Coordinates of C-alpha atoms and ligand atoms in Angstrom, one line a residue:
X382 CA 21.6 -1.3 3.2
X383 CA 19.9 -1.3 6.4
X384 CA 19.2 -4.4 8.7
X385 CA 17.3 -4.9 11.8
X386 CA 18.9 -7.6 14.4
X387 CA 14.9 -9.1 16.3
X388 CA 15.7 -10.5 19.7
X389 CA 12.2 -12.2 19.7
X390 CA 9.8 -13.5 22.6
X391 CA 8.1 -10.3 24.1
X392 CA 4.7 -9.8 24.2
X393 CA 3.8 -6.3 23.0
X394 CA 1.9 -3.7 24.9
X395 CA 1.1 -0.3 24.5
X396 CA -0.8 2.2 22.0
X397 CA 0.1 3.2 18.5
X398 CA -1.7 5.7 16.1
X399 CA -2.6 4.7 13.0
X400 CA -0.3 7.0 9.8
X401 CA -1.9 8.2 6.5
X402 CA -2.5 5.5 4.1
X403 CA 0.2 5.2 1.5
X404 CA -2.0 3.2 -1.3
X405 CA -4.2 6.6 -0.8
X406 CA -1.7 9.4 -0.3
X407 CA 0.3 8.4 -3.8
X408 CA -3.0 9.2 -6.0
X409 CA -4.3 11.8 -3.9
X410 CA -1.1 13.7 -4.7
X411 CA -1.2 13.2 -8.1
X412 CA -4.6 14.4 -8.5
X413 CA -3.1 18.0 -7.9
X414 CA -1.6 17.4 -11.8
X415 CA -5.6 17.9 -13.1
X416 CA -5.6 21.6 -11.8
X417 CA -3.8 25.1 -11.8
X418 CA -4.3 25.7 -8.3
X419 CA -2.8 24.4 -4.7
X420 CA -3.9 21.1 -3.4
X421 CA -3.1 20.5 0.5
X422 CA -3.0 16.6 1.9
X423 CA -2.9 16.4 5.7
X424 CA -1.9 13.3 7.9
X425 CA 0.7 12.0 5.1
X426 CA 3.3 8.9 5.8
X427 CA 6.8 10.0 6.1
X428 CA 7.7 7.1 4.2
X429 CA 10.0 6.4 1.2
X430 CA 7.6 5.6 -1.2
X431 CA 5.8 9.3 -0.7
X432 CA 9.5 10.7 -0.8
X433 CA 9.6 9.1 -4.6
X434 CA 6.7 10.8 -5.1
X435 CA 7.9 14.2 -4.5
X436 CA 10.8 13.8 -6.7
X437 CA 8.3 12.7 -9.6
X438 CA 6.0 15.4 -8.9
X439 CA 8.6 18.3 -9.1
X440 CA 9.8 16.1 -12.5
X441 CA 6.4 16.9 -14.1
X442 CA 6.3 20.5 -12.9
X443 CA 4.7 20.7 -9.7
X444 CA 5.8 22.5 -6.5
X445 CA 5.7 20.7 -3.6
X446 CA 5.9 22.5 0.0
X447 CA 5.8 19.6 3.1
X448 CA 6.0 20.1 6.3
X449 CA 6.8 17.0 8.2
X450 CA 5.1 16.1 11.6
X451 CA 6.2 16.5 14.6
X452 CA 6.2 13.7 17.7
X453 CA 5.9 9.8 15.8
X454 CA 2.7 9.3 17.1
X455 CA 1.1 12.7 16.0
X456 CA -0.8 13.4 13.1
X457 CA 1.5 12.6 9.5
X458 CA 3.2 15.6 7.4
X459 CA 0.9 18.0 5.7
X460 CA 1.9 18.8 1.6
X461 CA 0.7 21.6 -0.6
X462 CA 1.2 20.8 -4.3
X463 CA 0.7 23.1 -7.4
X464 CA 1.2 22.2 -10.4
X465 CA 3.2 25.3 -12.6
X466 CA 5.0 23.9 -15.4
X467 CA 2.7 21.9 -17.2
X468 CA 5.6 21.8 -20.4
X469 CA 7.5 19.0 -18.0
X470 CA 5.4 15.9 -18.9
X471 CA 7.6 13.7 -18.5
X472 CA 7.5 10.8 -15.7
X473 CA 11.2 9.0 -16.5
X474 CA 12.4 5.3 -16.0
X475 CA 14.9 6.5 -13.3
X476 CA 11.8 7.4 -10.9
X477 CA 9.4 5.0 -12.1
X478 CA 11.5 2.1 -11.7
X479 CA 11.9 3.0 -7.8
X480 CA 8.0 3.4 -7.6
X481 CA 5.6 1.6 -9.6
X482 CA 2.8 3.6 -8.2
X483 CA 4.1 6.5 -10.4
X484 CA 1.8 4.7 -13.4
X485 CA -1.0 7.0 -11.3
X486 CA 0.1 9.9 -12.5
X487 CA -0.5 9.4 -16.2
X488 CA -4.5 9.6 -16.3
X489 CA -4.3 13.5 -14.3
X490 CA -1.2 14.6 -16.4
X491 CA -3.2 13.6 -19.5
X492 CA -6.1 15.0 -19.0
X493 CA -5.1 18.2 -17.8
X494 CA -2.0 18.9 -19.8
X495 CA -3.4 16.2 -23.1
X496 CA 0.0 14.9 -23.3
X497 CA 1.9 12.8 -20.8
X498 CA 5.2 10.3 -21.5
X499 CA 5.6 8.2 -18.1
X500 CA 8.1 5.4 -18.3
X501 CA 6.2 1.7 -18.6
X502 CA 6.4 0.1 -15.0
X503 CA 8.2 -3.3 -14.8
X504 CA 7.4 -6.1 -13.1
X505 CA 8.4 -6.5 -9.2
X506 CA 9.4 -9.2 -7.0
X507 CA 5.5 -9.8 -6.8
X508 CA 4.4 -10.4 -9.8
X509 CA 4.6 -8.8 -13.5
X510 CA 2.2 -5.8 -13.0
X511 CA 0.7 -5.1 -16.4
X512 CA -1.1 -2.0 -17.1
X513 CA -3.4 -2.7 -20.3
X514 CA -6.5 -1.9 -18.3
X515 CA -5.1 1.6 -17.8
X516 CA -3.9 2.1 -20.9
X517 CA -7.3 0.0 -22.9
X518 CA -9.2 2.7 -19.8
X519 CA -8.0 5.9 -21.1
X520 CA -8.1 4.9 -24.9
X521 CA -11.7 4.5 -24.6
X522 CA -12.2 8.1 -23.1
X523 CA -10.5 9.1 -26.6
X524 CA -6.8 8.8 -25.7
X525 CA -4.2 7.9 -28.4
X526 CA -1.7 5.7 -27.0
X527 CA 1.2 4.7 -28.4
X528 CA 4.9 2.6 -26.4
X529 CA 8.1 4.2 -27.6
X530 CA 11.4 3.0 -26.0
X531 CA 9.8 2.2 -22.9
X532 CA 7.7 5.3 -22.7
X533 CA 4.0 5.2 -22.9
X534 CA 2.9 8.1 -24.8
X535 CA -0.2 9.7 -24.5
X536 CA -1.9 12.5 -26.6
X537 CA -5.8 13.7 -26.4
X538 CA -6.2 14.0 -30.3
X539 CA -6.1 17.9 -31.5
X540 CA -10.0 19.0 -32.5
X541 CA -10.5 21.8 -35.1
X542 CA -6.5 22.8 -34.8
X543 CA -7.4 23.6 -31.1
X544 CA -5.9 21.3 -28.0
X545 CA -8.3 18.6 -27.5
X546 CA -10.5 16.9 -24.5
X547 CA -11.0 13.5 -23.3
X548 CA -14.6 12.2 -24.0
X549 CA -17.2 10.5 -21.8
X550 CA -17.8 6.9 -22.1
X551 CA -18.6 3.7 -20.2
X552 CA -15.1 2.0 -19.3
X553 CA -15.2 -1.8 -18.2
X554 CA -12.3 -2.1 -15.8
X555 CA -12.3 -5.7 -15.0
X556 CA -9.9 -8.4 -15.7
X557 CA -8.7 -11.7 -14.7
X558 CA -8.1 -10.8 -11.3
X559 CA -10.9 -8.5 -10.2
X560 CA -10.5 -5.1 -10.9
X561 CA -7.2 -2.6 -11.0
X562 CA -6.6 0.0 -8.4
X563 CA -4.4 2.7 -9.6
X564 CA -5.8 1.7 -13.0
X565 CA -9.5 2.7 -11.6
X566 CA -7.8 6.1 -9.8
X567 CA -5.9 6.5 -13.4
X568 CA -9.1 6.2 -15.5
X569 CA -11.3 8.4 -12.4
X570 CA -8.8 10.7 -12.2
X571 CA -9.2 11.4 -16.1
X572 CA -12.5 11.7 -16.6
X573 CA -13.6 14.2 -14.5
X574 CA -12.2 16.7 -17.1
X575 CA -14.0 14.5 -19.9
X576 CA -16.3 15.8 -22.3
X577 CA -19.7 14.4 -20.8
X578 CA -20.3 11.7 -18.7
X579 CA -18.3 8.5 -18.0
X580 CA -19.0 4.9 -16.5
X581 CA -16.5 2.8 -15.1
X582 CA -18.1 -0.6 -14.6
X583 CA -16.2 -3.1 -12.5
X584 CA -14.1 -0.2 -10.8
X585 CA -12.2 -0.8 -7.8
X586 CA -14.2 -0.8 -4.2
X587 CA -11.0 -0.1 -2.1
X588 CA -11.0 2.5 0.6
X589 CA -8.4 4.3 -1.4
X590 CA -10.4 4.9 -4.6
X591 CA -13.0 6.4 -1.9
X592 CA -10.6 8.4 -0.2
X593 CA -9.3 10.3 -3.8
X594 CA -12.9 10.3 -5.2
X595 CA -13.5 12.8 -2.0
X596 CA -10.6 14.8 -3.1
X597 CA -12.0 15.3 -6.9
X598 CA -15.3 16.2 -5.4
X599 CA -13.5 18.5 -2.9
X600 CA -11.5 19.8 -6.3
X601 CA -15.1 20.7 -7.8
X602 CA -15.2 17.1 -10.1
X603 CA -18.7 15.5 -10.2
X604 CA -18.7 11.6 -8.7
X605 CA -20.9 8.8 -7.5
X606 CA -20.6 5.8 -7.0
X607 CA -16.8 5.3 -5.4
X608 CA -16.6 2.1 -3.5
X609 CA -18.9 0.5 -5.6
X610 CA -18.3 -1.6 -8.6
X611 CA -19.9 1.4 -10.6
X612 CA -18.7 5.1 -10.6
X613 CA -19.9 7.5 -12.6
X614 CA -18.2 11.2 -13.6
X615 CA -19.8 14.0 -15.1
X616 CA -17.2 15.7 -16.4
X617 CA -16.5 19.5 -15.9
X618 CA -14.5 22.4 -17.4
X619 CA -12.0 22.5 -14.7
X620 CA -11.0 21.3 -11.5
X621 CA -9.7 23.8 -8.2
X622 CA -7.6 23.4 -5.4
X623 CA -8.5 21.2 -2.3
X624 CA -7.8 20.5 1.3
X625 CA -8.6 16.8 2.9
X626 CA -7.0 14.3 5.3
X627 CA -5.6 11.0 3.5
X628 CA -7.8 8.1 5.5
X629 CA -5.7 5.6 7.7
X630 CA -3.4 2.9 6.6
X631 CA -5.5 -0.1 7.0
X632 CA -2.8 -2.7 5.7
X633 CA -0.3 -0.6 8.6
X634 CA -3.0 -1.5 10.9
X635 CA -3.6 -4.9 10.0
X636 CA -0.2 -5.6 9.8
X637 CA 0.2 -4.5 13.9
X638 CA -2.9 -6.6 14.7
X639 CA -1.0 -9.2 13.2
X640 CA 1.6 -8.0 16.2
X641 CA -0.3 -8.2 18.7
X642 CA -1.3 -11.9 17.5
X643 CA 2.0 -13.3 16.6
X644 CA 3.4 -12.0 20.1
X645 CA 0.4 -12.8 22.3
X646 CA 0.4 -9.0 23.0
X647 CA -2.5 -6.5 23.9
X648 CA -2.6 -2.9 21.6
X649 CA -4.4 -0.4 21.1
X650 CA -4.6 1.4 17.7
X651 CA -5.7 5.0 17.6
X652 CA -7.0 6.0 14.0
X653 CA -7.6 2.6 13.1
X654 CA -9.8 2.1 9.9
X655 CA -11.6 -0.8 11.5
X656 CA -14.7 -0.1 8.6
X657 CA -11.8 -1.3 6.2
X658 CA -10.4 -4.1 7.7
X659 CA -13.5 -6.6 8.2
X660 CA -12.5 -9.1 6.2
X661 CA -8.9 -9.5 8.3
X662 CA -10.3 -8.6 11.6
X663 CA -12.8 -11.8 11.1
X664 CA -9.5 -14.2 9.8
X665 CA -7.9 -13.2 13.1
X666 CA -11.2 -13.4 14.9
X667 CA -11.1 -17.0 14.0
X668 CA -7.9 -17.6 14.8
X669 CA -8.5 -16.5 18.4
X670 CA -7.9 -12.5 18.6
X671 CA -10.1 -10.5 20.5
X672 CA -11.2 -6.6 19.4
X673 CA -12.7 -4.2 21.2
X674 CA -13.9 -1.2 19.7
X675 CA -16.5 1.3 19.4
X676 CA -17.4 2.1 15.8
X677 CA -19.9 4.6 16.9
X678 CA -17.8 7.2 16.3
X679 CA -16.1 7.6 12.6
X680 CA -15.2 3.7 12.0
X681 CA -12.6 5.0 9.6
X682 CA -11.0 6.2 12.7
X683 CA -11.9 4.0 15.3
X684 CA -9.5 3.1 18.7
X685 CA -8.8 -0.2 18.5
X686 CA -7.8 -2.5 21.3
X687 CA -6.0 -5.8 20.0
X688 CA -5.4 -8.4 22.3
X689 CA -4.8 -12.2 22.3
X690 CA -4.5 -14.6 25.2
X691 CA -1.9 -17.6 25.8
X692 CA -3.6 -21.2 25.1
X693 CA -4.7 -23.2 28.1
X694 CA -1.0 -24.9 28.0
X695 CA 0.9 -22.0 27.6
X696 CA 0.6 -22.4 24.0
X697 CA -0.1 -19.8 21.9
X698 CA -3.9 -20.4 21.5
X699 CA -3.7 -19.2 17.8
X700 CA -6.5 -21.6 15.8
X701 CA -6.0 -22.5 12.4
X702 CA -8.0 -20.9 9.5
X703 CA -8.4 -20.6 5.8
X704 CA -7.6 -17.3 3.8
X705 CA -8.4 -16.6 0.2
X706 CA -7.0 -13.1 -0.9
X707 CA -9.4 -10.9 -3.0
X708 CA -10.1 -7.1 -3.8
X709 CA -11.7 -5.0 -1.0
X710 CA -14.3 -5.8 0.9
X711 CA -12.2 -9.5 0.7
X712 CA -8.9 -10.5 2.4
X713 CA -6.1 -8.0 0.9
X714 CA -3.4 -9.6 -0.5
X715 CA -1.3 -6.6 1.1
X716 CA -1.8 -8.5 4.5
X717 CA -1.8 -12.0 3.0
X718 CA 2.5 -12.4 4.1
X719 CA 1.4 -11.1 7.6
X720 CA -1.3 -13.5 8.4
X721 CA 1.3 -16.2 7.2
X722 CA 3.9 -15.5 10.0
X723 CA 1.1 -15.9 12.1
X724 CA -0.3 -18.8 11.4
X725 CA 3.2 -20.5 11.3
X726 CA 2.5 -20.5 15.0
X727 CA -1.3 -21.9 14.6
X728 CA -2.0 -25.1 16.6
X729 CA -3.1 -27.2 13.0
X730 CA -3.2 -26.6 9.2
X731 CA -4.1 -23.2 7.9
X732 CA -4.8 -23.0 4.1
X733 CA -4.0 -19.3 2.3
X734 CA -4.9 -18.9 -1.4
X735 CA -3.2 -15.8 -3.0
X736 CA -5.8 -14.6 -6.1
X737 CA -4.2 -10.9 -7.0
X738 CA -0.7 -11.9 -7.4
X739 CA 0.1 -15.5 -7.4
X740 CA 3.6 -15.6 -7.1
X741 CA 3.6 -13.1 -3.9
X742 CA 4.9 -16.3 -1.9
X743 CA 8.7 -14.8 -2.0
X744 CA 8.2 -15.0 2.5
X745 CA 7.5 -18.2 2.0
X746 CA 11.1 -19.3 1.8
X747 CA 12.1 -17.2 4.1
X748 CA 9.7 -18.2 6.9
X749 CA 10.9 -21.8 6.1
X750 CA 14.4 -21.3 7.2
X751 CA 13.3 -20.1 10.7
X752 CA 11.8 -23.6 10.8
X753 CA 7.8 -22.7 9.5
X754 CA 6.1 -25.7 7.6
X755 CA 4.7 -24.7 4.7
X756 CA 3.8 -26.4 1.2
X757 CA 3.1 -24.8 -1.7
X758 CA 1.1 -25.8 -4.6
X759 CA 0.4 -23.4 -7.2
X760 CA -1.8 -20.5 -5.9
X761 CA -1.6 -22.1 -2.1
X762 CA 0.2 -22.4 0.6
X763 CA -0.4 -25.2 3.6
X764 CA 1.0 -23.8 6.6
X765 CA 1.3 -26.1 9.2
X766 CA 1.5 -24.6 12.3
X767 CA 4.4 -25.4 14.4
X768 CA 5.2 -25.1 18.3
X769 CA 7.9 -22.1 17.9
X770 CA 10.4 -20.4 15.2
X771 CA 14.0 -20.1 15.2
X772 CA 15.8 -17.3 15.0
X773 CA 17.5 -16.9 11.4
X774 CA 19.6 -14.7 9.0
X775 CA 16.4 -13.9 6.3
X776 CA 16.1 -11.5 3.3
X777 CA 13.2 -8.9 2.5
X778 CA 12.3 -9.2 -0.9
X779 CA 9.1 -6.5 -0.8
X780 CA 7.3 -4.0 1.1
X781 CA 4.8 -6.9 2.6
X782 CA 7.3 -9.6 2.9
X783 CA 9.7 -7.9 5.2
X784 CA 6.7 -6.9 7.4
X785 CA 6.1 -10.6 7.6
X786 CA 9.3 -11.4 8.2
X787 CA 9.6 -9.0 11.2
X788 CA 6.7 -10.2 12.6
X789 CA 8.2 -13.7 12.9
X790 CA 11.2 -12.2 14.3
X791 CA 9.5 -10.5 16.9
X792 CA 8.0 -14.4 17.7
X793 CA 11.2 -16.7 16.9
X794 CA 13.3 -17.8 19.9
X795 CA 16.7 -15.8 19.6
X796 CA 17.9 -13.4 17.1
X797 CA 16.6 -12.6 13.7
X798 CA 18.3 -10.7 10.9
X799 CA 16.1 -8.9 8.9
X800 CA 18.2 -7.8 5.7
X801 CA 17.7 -5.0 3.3
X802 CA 14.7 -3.3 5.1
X803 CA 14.7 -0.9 2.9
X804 CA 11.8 -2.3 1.2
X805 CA 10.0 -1.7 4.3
X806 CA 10.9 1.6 4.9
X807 CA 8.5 2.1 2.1
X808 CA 5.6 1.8 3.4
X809 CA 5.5 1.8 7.1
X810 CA 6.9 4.9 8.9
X811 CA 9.6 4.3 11.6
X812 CA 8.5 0.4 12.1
X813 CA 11.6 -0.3 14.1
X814 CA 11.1 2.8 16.4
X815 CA 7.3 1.9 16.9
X816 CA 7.9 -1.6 17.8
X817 CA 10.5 -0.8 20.3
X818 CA 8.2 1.7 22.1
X819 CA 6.0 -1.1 22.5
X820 CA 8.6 -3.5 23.6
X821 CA 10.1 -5.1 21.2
X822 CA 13.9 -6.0 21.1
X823 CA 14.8 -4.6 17.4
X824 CA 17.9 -3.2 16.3
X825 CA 18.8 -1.4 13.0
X826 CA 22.1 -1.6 11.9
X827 CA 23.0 0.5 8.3
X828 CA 26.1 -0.4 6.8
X829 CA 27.8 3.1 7.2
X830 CA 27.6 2.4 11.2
X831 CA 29.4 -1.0 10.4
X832 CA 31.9 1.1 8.3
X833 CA 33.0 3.2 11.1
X834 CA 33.0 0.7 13.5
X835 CA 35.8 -1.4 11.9
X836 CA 35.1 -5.2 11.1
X837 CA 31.7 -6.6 9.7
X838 CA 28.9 -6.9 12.9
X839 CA 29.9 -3.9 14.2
X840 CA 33.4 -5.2 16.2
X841 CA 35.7 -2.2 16.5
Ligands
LIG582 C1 -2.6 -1.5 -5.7 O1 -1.7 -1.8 -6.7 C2 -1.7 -1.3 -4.5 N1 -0.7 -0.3 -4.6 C3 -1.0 -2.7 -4.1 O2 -0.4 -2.5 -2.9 C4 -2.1 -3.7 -4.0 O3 -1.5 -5.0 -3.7 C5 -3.0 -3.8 -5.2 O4 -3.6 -2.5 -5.5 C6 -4.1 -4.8 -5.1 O5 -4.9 -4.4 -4.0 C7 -1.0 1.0 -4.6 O6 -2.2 1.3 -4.4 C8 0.1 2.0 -4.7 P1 -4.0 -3.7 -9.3 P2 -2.2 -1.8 -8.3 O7 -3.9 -2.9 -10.6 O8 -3.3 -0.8 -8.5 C9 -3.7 -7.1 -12.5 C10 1.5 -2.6 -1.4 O9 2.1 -3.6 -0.9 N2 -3.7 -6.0 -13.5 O10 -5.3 -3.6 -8.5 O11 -1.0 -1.7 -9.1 C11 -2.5 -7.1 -11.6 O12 -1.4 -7.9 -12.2 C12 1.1 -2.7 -2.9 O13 1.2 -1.5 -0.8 C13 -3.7 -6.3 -14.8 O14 -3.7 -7.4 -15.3 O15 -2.8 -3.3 -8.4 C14 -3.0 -7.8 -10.4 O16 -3.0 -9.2 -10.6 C15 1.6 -3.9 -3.6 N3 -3.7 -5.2 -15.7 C16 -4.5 -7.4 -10.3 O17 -4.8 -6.9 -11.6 C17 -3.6 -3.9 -15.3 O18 -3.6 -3.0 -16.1 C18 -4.7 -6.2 -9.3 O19 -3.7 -5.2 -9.6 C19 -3.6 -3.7 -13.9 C20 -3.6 -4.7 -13.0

């Protein structure tokens, strides 16, 4: 398992481009399952998460042609899916395990093929991901459900001895947290080959559900209403094949404001979805980052400049504030563990209340051993910000939290050990590499070059 060694204290500089959103390229690709012909996705992550994704989507009979991109800061890969074997329905535990996201192909599998068997997603270190409102969405569009040794099972009842159709209805997606992402792309994704017209009320508003809603348009589905609370598909006989770009990472480019915060840097972002990161860009605001950018342009894909000046005593000038997670337009709790590193370094108390998954605190532990002061209690954490971190051996536990814990490594004085990065490797694309190119002092070390070079840390 792969570990970066962060010699911390530069300030960052330089430009970055904004990659292809992961939480938008993972449903956009399974949307190819809900037709017979090619479906192309440009701008793509090269990433782990969307390599799991391939292997599912040549599981369940698709094939997949990708060609990656070139230079790191060029546009992402391009993929061309079709779906051919539509007998291989089967999403197994092996894949969906790795990947929880694969729960999003379900509602296109379904509905195009009226059977699919994908493996029940377990819990992750962030919480215990549940997906009744996906399963309670698609039973009310005439699914028949059933759980069978881990495997959720789901038919479109036969009509008249002939293979059966999902039926329009009005779906209420919400729950005790707000509403469900995937589980809005799921039941979306379904109904646009529904019998008549469906209404999801409470659906998701994030930029994502946008982004695949464009796609099914693009495919020939019939949609209003994405990013609002209320969609609304006619359904239609069939869907075709598509071309469109996946829309930029905002939680990639929130997470390398929180860079250019943490380190008192200055960077621009090209491709930077400033439309979709309002919420974060007025935290940071507060806390005494300045933006420029001109939104005239697509705002989707904006160029950024980041910047954020030392304190009148050499301090860091980084202000206090209080964060509350909640769905999009809110704070995203995908950048809640980033805004913690850097408010660890906030001259005063900052408050951070975590609504979507309320034991995502697994940083918090971690942070605290490079000498942060924070205090838990329940859903919130008191960070109280503290002159400078320490350097420290730390452990990733998921995608988010080892983006935090980088972040304080690139701060802390001396060397941190990021371990098992894999988990970031997930969802940002060559993090390491990007840092370094804008200065940072970050080393990845995999265990097969400690193998060859004789004893552990890499002594011959
Ligand atoms: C998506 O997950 C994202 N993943 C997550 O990003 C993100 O944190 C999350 O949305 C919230 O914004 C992808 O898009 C691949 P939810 P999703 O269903 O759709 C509860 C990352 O770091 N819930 O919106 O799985 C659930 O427990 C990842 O990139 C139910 O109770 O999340 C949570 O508390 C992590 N029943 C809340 O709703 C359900 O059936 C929101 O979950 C579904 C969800």
């Amino acid at each position: 398992m792969d570990r970066f060694e962060i010699r911390g204290g530069t300030r960052l500089a330089g430009r970055l481009t904004i990659k292809g959103s992961k939480n938008a390229a993972l449903p956009l690709l399974a949307a190819a399952l809900l037709t017979d012909e090619a479906v192309t996705l440009r701008d793509v992550p090269d990433i782990a998460d969307i390599g799991n994704m391939e292997r599912l989507l040549a599981e369940v009979g698709c094939s997949v042609a990708r060609q990656r991109a070139g230079d790191l800061e060029e546009a992402g890969g391009v993929f061309t899916v079709k779906a051919t074997d539509l007998s291989a329905c089967h999403a197994r535990y092996d894949i969906v395990r790795t990947m929880r996201a694969s729960i999003c192909v379900l509602g296109p599998m379904l509905a195009r093929r009226g059977y699919a068997k994908v493996s029940m997603p377990g819990g992750c270190s962030i919480g215990e991901r549940p997906v009744d409102m996906h399963l309670r969405g698609l039973e009310a569009l005439g699914a028949d459900i059933t759980l069978d040794a881990g495997d959720i099972i789901a038919r479109i009842p036969r009509a008249h001895g002939k293979a059966g159709r999902l039926r329009g209805a009005r779906v209420f997606l919400g729950g005790p947290f707000g509403s469900t992402v995937l589980g809005t792309a799921n039941v979306m994704s379904a109904a646009t080959l529904a019998e008549g017209t469906t209404v999801i009320e409470c659906a998701a508003c994030e930029p994502e559900i946008v982004n695949l809603a464009d796609l099914l348009n693009a495919m020939g589905a019939r949609i209003e209403g994405a990013g609002s609370p209320r969609i609304t598909v006619h359904g239609v006989a069939r869907l075709g094949g598509a071309d469109l770009r996946v829309i930029p990472d905002r939680i990639e480019a929130g997470t390398y404001m929180c860079a250019a915060a943490i380190t008192g840097g200055d960077l621009t972002l090209d491709n930077c979805p400033v439309d979709a990161l309002m919420a974060h860009m007025d935290l940071l605001r507060h806390a005494g980052v300045t933006f420029v950018f001109d939104a005239s342009g697509d705002p989707m894909r904006a160029t950024c400049r980041v910047s954020m000046e030392r304190g009148p005593l050499g301090g860091r000038g980084l202000r206090p504030v209080q964060a509350t997670t909640q769905p999009h337009p809110g704070f995203p709790t995908d950048l809640q563990a980033q805004l913690m590193a850097v408010l660890c370094l906030a001259e005063g108390n900052s408050v951070i209340t975590e609504r979507i998954f309320t034991e995502r605190f697994l940083h918090v532990a971690e942070l605290s051993r490079m000498g942060a002061q924070l205090f838990r209690q329940g859903p919130t954490v008191i960070v109280s910000g503290v002159r400078s971190l320490r350097g420290a051996p730390v452990m990733a536990s998921d995608l988010r939290a080892s983006a935090c814990l980088v972040l304080a490594g690139l701060a802390a004085e001396g060397v941190t050990t990021v371990n098992r990065v894999y988990h970031l490797d997930r969802g940002y694309e060559r993090m390491d590499e990007r840092l370094c190119s804008l200065g940072a002092q970050i080393e990845r070390i995999s265990d097969r070059e400690e193998a060859t070079l004789g004893a552990p840390g890499g002594v011959a």
